[in-house]
Short mmCIF file of C-alpha atoms in Angstrom, two decimals:
data_model
loop_
_atom_site.label_atom_id
_atom_site.label_comp_id
_atom_site.label_asym_id
_atom_site.label_seq_id
_atom_site.Cartn_x
_atom_site.Cartn_y
_atom_site.Cartn_z
CA UNK J 1 -31.03 20.33 8.33
CA UNK J 2 -27.48 19.25 8.76
CA UNK J 3 -27.82 16.78 5.84
CA UNK J 4 -29.13 19.58 3.66
CA UNK J 5 -26.29 21.97 4.68
CA UNK J 6 -23.73 19.10 3.97
CA UNK J 7 -25.17 18.71 0.48
CA UNK J 8 -25.57 22.40 -0.31
CA UNK J 9 -22.24 23.58 1.19
CA UNK J 10 -19.95 20.63 1.74
CA UNK J 11 -16.81 22.71 2.23
CA UNK J 12 -18.49 25.10 4.90
CA UNK J 13 -19.93 21.92 6.50
CA UNK J 14 -16.39 20.47 6.95
CA UNK J 15 -14.98 23.81 8.02
CA UNK J 16 -17.45 24.10 10.80
CA UNK J 17 -16.05 20.83 12.25
CA UNK J 18 -12.43 21.77 11.53
CA UNK J 19 -12.82 24.89 13.61
CA UNK J 20 -13.54 22.76 16.54
CA UNK J 21 -10.44 20.45 15.78
CA UNK J 22 -12.58 17.59 14.80
CA UNK J 23 -14.11 15.96 11.66
CA UNK J 24 -17.63 15.00 10.58
CA UNK J 25 -16.93 11.31 11.34
CA UNK J 26 -15.93 12.15 14.97
CA UNK J 27 -12.19 11.73 14.47
CA UNK J 28 -9.55 14.19 15.68
CA UNK J 29 -7.44 15.88 12.92
CA UNK J 30 -4.47 13.50 13.50
CA UNK J 31 -6.53 10.34 14.05
CA UNK J 32 -6.42 7.35 11.66
CA UNK J 33 -9.52 5.25 11.06
CA UNK J 34 -9.58 1.64 12.46
CA UNK J 35 -7.23 -0.52 10.42
CA UNK J 36 -7.83 -4.31 10.09
CA UNK J 37 -5.73 -6.92 8.29
CA UNK J 38 -6.40 -10.47 7.16
CA UNK J 39 -3.74 -12.57 5.41
CA UNK J 40 -3.99 -15.74 3.26
CA UNK J 41 -7.40 -14.72 2.05
CA UNK J 42 -6.95 -16.03 -1.53
CA UNK J 43 -6.19 -19.82 -1.51
CA UNK J 44 -5.12 -19.76 -5.28
CA UNK J 45 -2.53 -17.04 -4.79
CA UNK J 46 1.13 -17.65 -3.58
CA UNK J 47 0.45 -14.80 -0.96
CA UNK J 48 -2.42 -12.52 -0.16
CA UNK J 49 -3.75 -9.96 2.20
CA UNK J 50 -6.97 -8.01 2.78
CA UNK J 51 -6.83 -4.58 4.41
CA UNK J 52 -9.62 -2.24 5.64
CA UNK J 53 -8.92 1.32 6.65
CA UNK J 54 -12.39 2.56 7.71
CA UNK J 55 -14.64 1.68 4.84
CA UNK J 56 -11.73 1.53 2.35
CA UNK J 57 -11.07 -2.08 1.51
CA UNK J 58 -8.24 -3.38 -0.57
CA UNK J 59 -7.08 -6.95 -1.41
CA UNK J 60 -3.64 -7.99 -2.74
CA UNK J 61 -2.87 -11.24 -4.40
CA UNK J 62 0.72 -12.30 -5.40
CA UNK J 63 1.46 -14.84 -8.07
CA UNK J 64 5.04 -15.99 -8.96
CA UNK J 65 5.93 -17.09 -12.44
CA UNK J 66 9.19 -18.30 -13.86
CA UNK J 67 11.00 -16.21 -16.55
CA UNK J 68 14.37 -15.17 -17.83
CA UNK J 69 16.16 -12.22 -15.95
CA UNK J 70 16.47 -8.83 -17.68
CA UNK J 71 19.43 -8.53 -19.92
CA UNK J 72 20.79 -5.40 -17.98
CA UNK J 73 20.43 -7.22 -14.62
CA UNK J 74 21.15 -10.90 -15.18
CA UNK J 75 21.12 -11.70 -11.35
CA UNK J 76 17.76 -10.02 -10.66
CA UNK J 77 14.02 -10.91 -10.78
CA UNK J 78 10.99 -8.62 -11.35
CA UNK J 79 8.23 -7.30 -9.06
CA UNK J 80 5.29 -6.00 -11.18
CA UNK J 81 2.61 -4.18 -9.09
CA UNK J 82 -0.88 -3.35 -10.61
CA UNK J 83 -3.64 -1.44 -8.86
CA UNK J 84 -7.19 -1.97 -10.23
CA UNK J 85 -10.08 0.45 -9.37
CA UNK J 86 -13.23 -1.22 -10.78
CA UNK J 87 -16.77 0.35 -10.80
CA UNK J 88 -17.58 -2.07 -8.01
CA UNK J 89 -15.65 -0.09 -5.40
CA UNK J 90 -17.10 3.44 -6.24
CA UNK J 91 -19.37 5.12 -8.71
CA UNK J 92 -16.60 7.53 -9.64
CA UNK J 93 -14.81 4.74 -11.58
CA UNK J 94 -15.88 3.53 -15.01
CA UNK J 95 -15.40 0.15 -16.75
CA UNK J 96 -12.75 -0.13 -19.35
CA UNK J 97 -8.93 0.41 -19.41
CA UNK J 98 -7.32 1.74 -16.12
CA UNK J 99 -8.06 5.40 -15.45
CA UNK J 100 -5.61 8.04 -14.45
CA UNK J 101 -5.99 7.39 -10.69
CA UNK J 102 -5.34 3.66 -11.06
CA UNK J 103 -2.29 4.16 -13.35
CA UNK J 104 -0.89 6.75 -10.85
CA UNK J 105 -1.48 4.34 -7.94
CA UNK J 106 0.30 1.53 -9.82
CA UNK J 107 3.31 3.87 -10.50
CA UNK J 108 3.28 4.84 -6.82
CA UNK J 109 3.50 1.24 -5.76
CA UNK J 110 6.27 0.55 -8.19
CA UNK J 111 8.25 3.58 -6.69
CA UNK J 112 7.62 2.36 -3.17
CA UNK J 113 8.98 -1.14 -4.01
CA UNK J 114 12.04 0.55 -5.65
CA UNK J 115 12.84 3.29 -3.04
CA UNK J 116 12.20 1.26 0.06
CA UNK J 117 13.89 -2.03 -1.14
CA UNK J 118 11.04 -3.94 0.45
CA UNK J 119 12.39 -7.00 -1.41
CA UNK J 120 15.87 -7.43 -2.98
CA UNK J 121 15.44 -8.34 -6.62
CA UNK J 122 18.54 -10.40 -6.36
CA UNK J 123 16.72 -12.80 -4.03
CA UNK J 124 14.33 -13.65 -6.83
CA UNK J 125 17.10 -14.85 -9.12
CA UNK J 126 17.41 -18.62 -9.36
CA UNK J 127 20.27 -18.95 -11.77
CA UNK J 128 22.15 -15.97 -13.17
CA UNK J 129 21.18 -14.98 -16.74
CA UNK J 130 18.98 -18.12 -16.97
CA UNK J 131 15.99 -18.28 -14.68
CA UNK J 132 14.28 -15.91 -12.09
CA UNK J 133 10.95 -15.22 -10.49
CA UNK J 134 8.52 -12.51 -11.59
CA UNK J 135 6.16 -11.58 -8.85
CA UNK J 136 2.80 -10.20 -10.15
CA UNK J 137 1.29 -8.14 -7.23
CA UNK J 138 -2.39 -7.54 -8.23
CA UNK J 139 -4.07 -5.08 -5.94
CA UNK J 140 -7.78 -4.47 -6.14
CA UNK J 141 -9.96 -2.05 -4.39
CA UNK J 142 -13.28 -3.54 -3.22
CA UNK J 143 -14.68 -0.37 -1.44
CA UNK J 144 -13.15 3.19 -2.05
CA UNK J 145 -13.61 5.73 0.74
CA UNK J 146 -10.32 7.68 0.45
CA UNK J 147 -6.76 6.93 1.37
CA UNK J 148 -6.29 4.30 -1.28
CA UNK J 149 -2.40 4.42 -1.23
CA UNK J 150 -2.01 3.63 2.58
CA UNK J 151 -4.24 0.56 2.18
CA UNK J 152 -2.38 -0.59 -0.92
CA UNK J 153 1.06 -0.46 0.81
CA UNK J 154 -0.12 -2.34 3.92
CA UNK J 155 -1.76 -5.08 1.71
CA UNK J 156 1.42 -5.32 -0.44
CA UNK J 157 3.85 -5.74 2.52
CA UNK J 158 1.45 -8.20 4.39
CA UNK J 159 0.92 -10.33 1.17
CA UNK J 160 4.69 -10.47 0.50
CA UNK J 161 5.25 -11.65 4.09
CA UNK J 162 2.55 -14.16 3.58
CA UNK J 163 3.88 -15.50 0.16
CA UNK J 164 5.67 -18.74 -0.27
CA UNK J 165 7.36 -19.88 -3.41
CA UNK J 166 8.22 -23.47 -4.31
CA UNK J 167 11.89 -24.64 -4.55
CA UNK J 168 13.17 -24.42 -8.05
CA UNK J 169 16.35 -25.93 -9.50
CA UNK J 170 17.78 -26.43 -13.01
CA UNK J 171 18.43 -29.92 -14.22
CA UNK J 172 22.03 -30.15 -15.48
CA UNK J 173 21.22 -32.87 -17.93
CA UNK J 174 18.13 -31.32 -19.56
CA UNK J 175 18.80 -27.65 -18.76
CA UNK J 176 15.14 -27.28 -17.82
CA UNK J 177 13.65 -25.99 -14.55
CA UNK J 178 12.40 -28.39 -11.99
CA UNK J 179 9.78 -27.23 -9.42
CA UNK J 180 9.39 -28.81 -6.14
CA UNK J 181 5.92 -27.87 -4.86
CA UNK J 182 6.30 -29.84 -1.67
CA UNK J 183 9.28 -27.53 -0.49
CA UNK J 184 8.11 -23.96 -0.18
CA UNK J 185 9.93 -21.06 1.38
CA UNK J 186 8.89 -17.52 2.50
CA UNK J 187 10.27 -14.47 0.77
CA UNK J 188 12.90 -12.51 2.38
CA UNK J 189 11.08 -9.18 3.12
CA UNK J 190 13.99 -6.87 3.81
CA UNK J 191 12.12 -3.67 4.73
CA UNK J 192 8.62 -2.83 5.99
CA UNK J 193 7.58 0.43 4.27
CA UNK J 194 4.33 2.06 5.55
CA UNK J 195 2.63 5.11 3.90
CA UNK J 196 0.74 7.84 5.70
CA UNK J 197 -1.51 10.10 3.65
CA UNK J 198 -2.46 13.67 4.54
CA UNK J 199 -5.00 16.12 3.20
CA UNK J 200 -4.51 19.86 3.45
CA UNK J 201 -7.59 22.09 3.95
CA UNK J 202 -7.70 25.86 3.23
CA UNK J 203 -3.89 25.84 2.63
CA UNK J 204 -3.15 25.38 6.30
CA UNK J 205 -5.07 22.64 8.22
CA UNK J 206 -3.43 19.23 7.88
CA UNK J 207 -5.49 16.07 8.46
CA UNK J 208 -4.49 12.39 8.29
CA UNK J 209 -6.20 9.48 6.64
CA UNK J 210 -8.80 11.49 4.62
CA UNK J 211 -12.02 10.03 3.50
CA UNK J 212 -13.07 10.22 -0.17
CA UNK J 213 -15.14 13.36 0.52
CA UNK J 214 -12.25 15.00 2.41
CA UNK J 215 -9.92 14.27 -0.49
CA UNK J 216 -12.33 15.89 -2.92
CA UNK J 217 -12.57 19.16 -0.83
CA UNK J 218 -8.84 19.41 0.11
CA UNK J 219 -6.45 21.89 -1.57
CA UNK J 220 -3.53 19.33 -1.53
CA UNK J 221 -2.69 15.77 -0.92
CA UNK J 222 0.57 14.26 0.35
CA UNK J 223 1.77 10.72 1.25
CA UNK J 224 4.86 10.01 3.17
CA UNK J 225 6.47 6.58 3.17
CA UNK J 226 8.86 5.50 5.97
CA UNK J 227 10.40 2.21 6.92
CA UNK J 228 10.87 0.51 10.38
CA UNK J 229 14.28 2.29 10.77
CA UNK J 230 12.51 5.66 10.72
CA UNK J 231 14.13 6.27 7.20
CA UNK J 232 12.11 8.52 4.81
CA UNK J 233 11.76 6.37 1.73
CA UNK J 234 9.60 8.55 -0.38
CA UNK J 235 7.41 11.74 -0.29
CA UNK J 236 4.62 11.87 -2.84
CA UNK J 237 2.81 15.13 -3.32
CA UNK J 238 0.96 15.52 -6.65
CA UNK J 239 0.69 19.40 -6.82
CA UNK J 240 -1.70 21.47 -4.81
CA UNK J 241 -0.81 24.05 -2.21
CA UNK J 242 2.57 24.27 -0.57
CA UNK J 243 3.41 23.31 3.02
CA UNK J 244 5.74 24.97 5.49
CA UNK J 245 8.84 23.04 6.57
CA UNK J 246 7.33 22.78 10.17
CA UNK J 247 4.18 21.19 8.90
CA UNK J 248 6.22 18.90 6.63
CA UNK J 249 8.28 17.74 9.46
CA UNK J 250 5.28 17.17 11.61
CA UNK J 251 3.77 14.90 8.86
CA UNK J 252 7.07 12.88 8.69
CA UNK J 253 7.05 12.44 12.45
CA UNK J 254 3.45 11.21 12.43
CA UNK J 255 4.26 8.85 9.54
CA UNK J 256 7.12 7.27 11.69
CA UNK J 257 4.60 6.74 14.50
CA UNK J 258 2.15 5.24 12.13
CA UNK J 259 4.83 2.82 10.84
CA UNK J 260 5.34 1.37 14.29
CA UNK J 261 1.47 0.83 14.70
CA UNK J 262 1.10 -0.83 11.34
CA UNK J 263 4.27 -2.90 11.76
CA UNK J 264 2.93 -4.25 15.08
CA UNK J 265 -0.45 -5.15 13.33
CA UNK J 266 1.26 -6.97 10.38
CA UNK J 267 3.67 -8.97 12.82
CA UNK J 268 0.71 -9.94 15.11
CA UNK J 269 -1.50 -11.19 12.27
CA UNK J 270 1.38 -13.00 10.52
CA UNK J 271 2.51 -14.69 13.78
CA UNK J 272 -1.16 -15.74 14.61
CA UNK J 273 -1.67 -17.37 11.22
CA UNK J 274 1.77 -19.22 11.52
CA UNK J 275 0.63 -20.41 15.03
CA UNK J 276 -2.76 -21.74 13.72
CA UNK J 277 -0.84 -23.82 11.18
#
């Protein structure tokens, strides 16, 4: 009977739970799904991380390549994020060029990198106007069940902390780059941004960490990005219904708390991997 009601009237089905301040999966309105993290998952990448938030699974691989710095910033390197949503992760995605959601997610990740200053691009420069690193951050969703952006941000930060690049110098005689793969160093991850996504139901009820079904039924979506210093780095709200200043402030406060939780998780996993070595 309940399954039939859920199929015929999905919105009413969810409302019946929201009235009781809970959700169909048993969570409270302000409760995140279990988040797990594994780093160093891809041996061929310079850094990698696998993140699960509930059923949503995302993997990030980082590959460093040498190139010339941009003409307008000769002492900087590049960070190029790309989010891939293959048909493998959900039936809602189709084969072919990146869809609208994948492009929007890639742009969101680029904005997070820029606004949070997670990595100083000057640190990626090897020799001014001659040589720098470009970091390709490829993020692939393996299982899509809502809240893609939060998983992508955790995967990116964890993969950057896991990444190691070889020592590079320029030979004075030949003017060519010399790479020493025996000497590798970690990246200087300056900030640790964490995003928290919210869905709005019936223009008034705010829930955190929405599933794919909850995202579809919501009247608005919003993602808040904060760093470990409780600084608001970014607020991403692509249309939908408006939120009162009180609800907005509440979302930001929850995002700050979430940052501390995720920060502890990343540090714990990173330290355990270094201890194992």
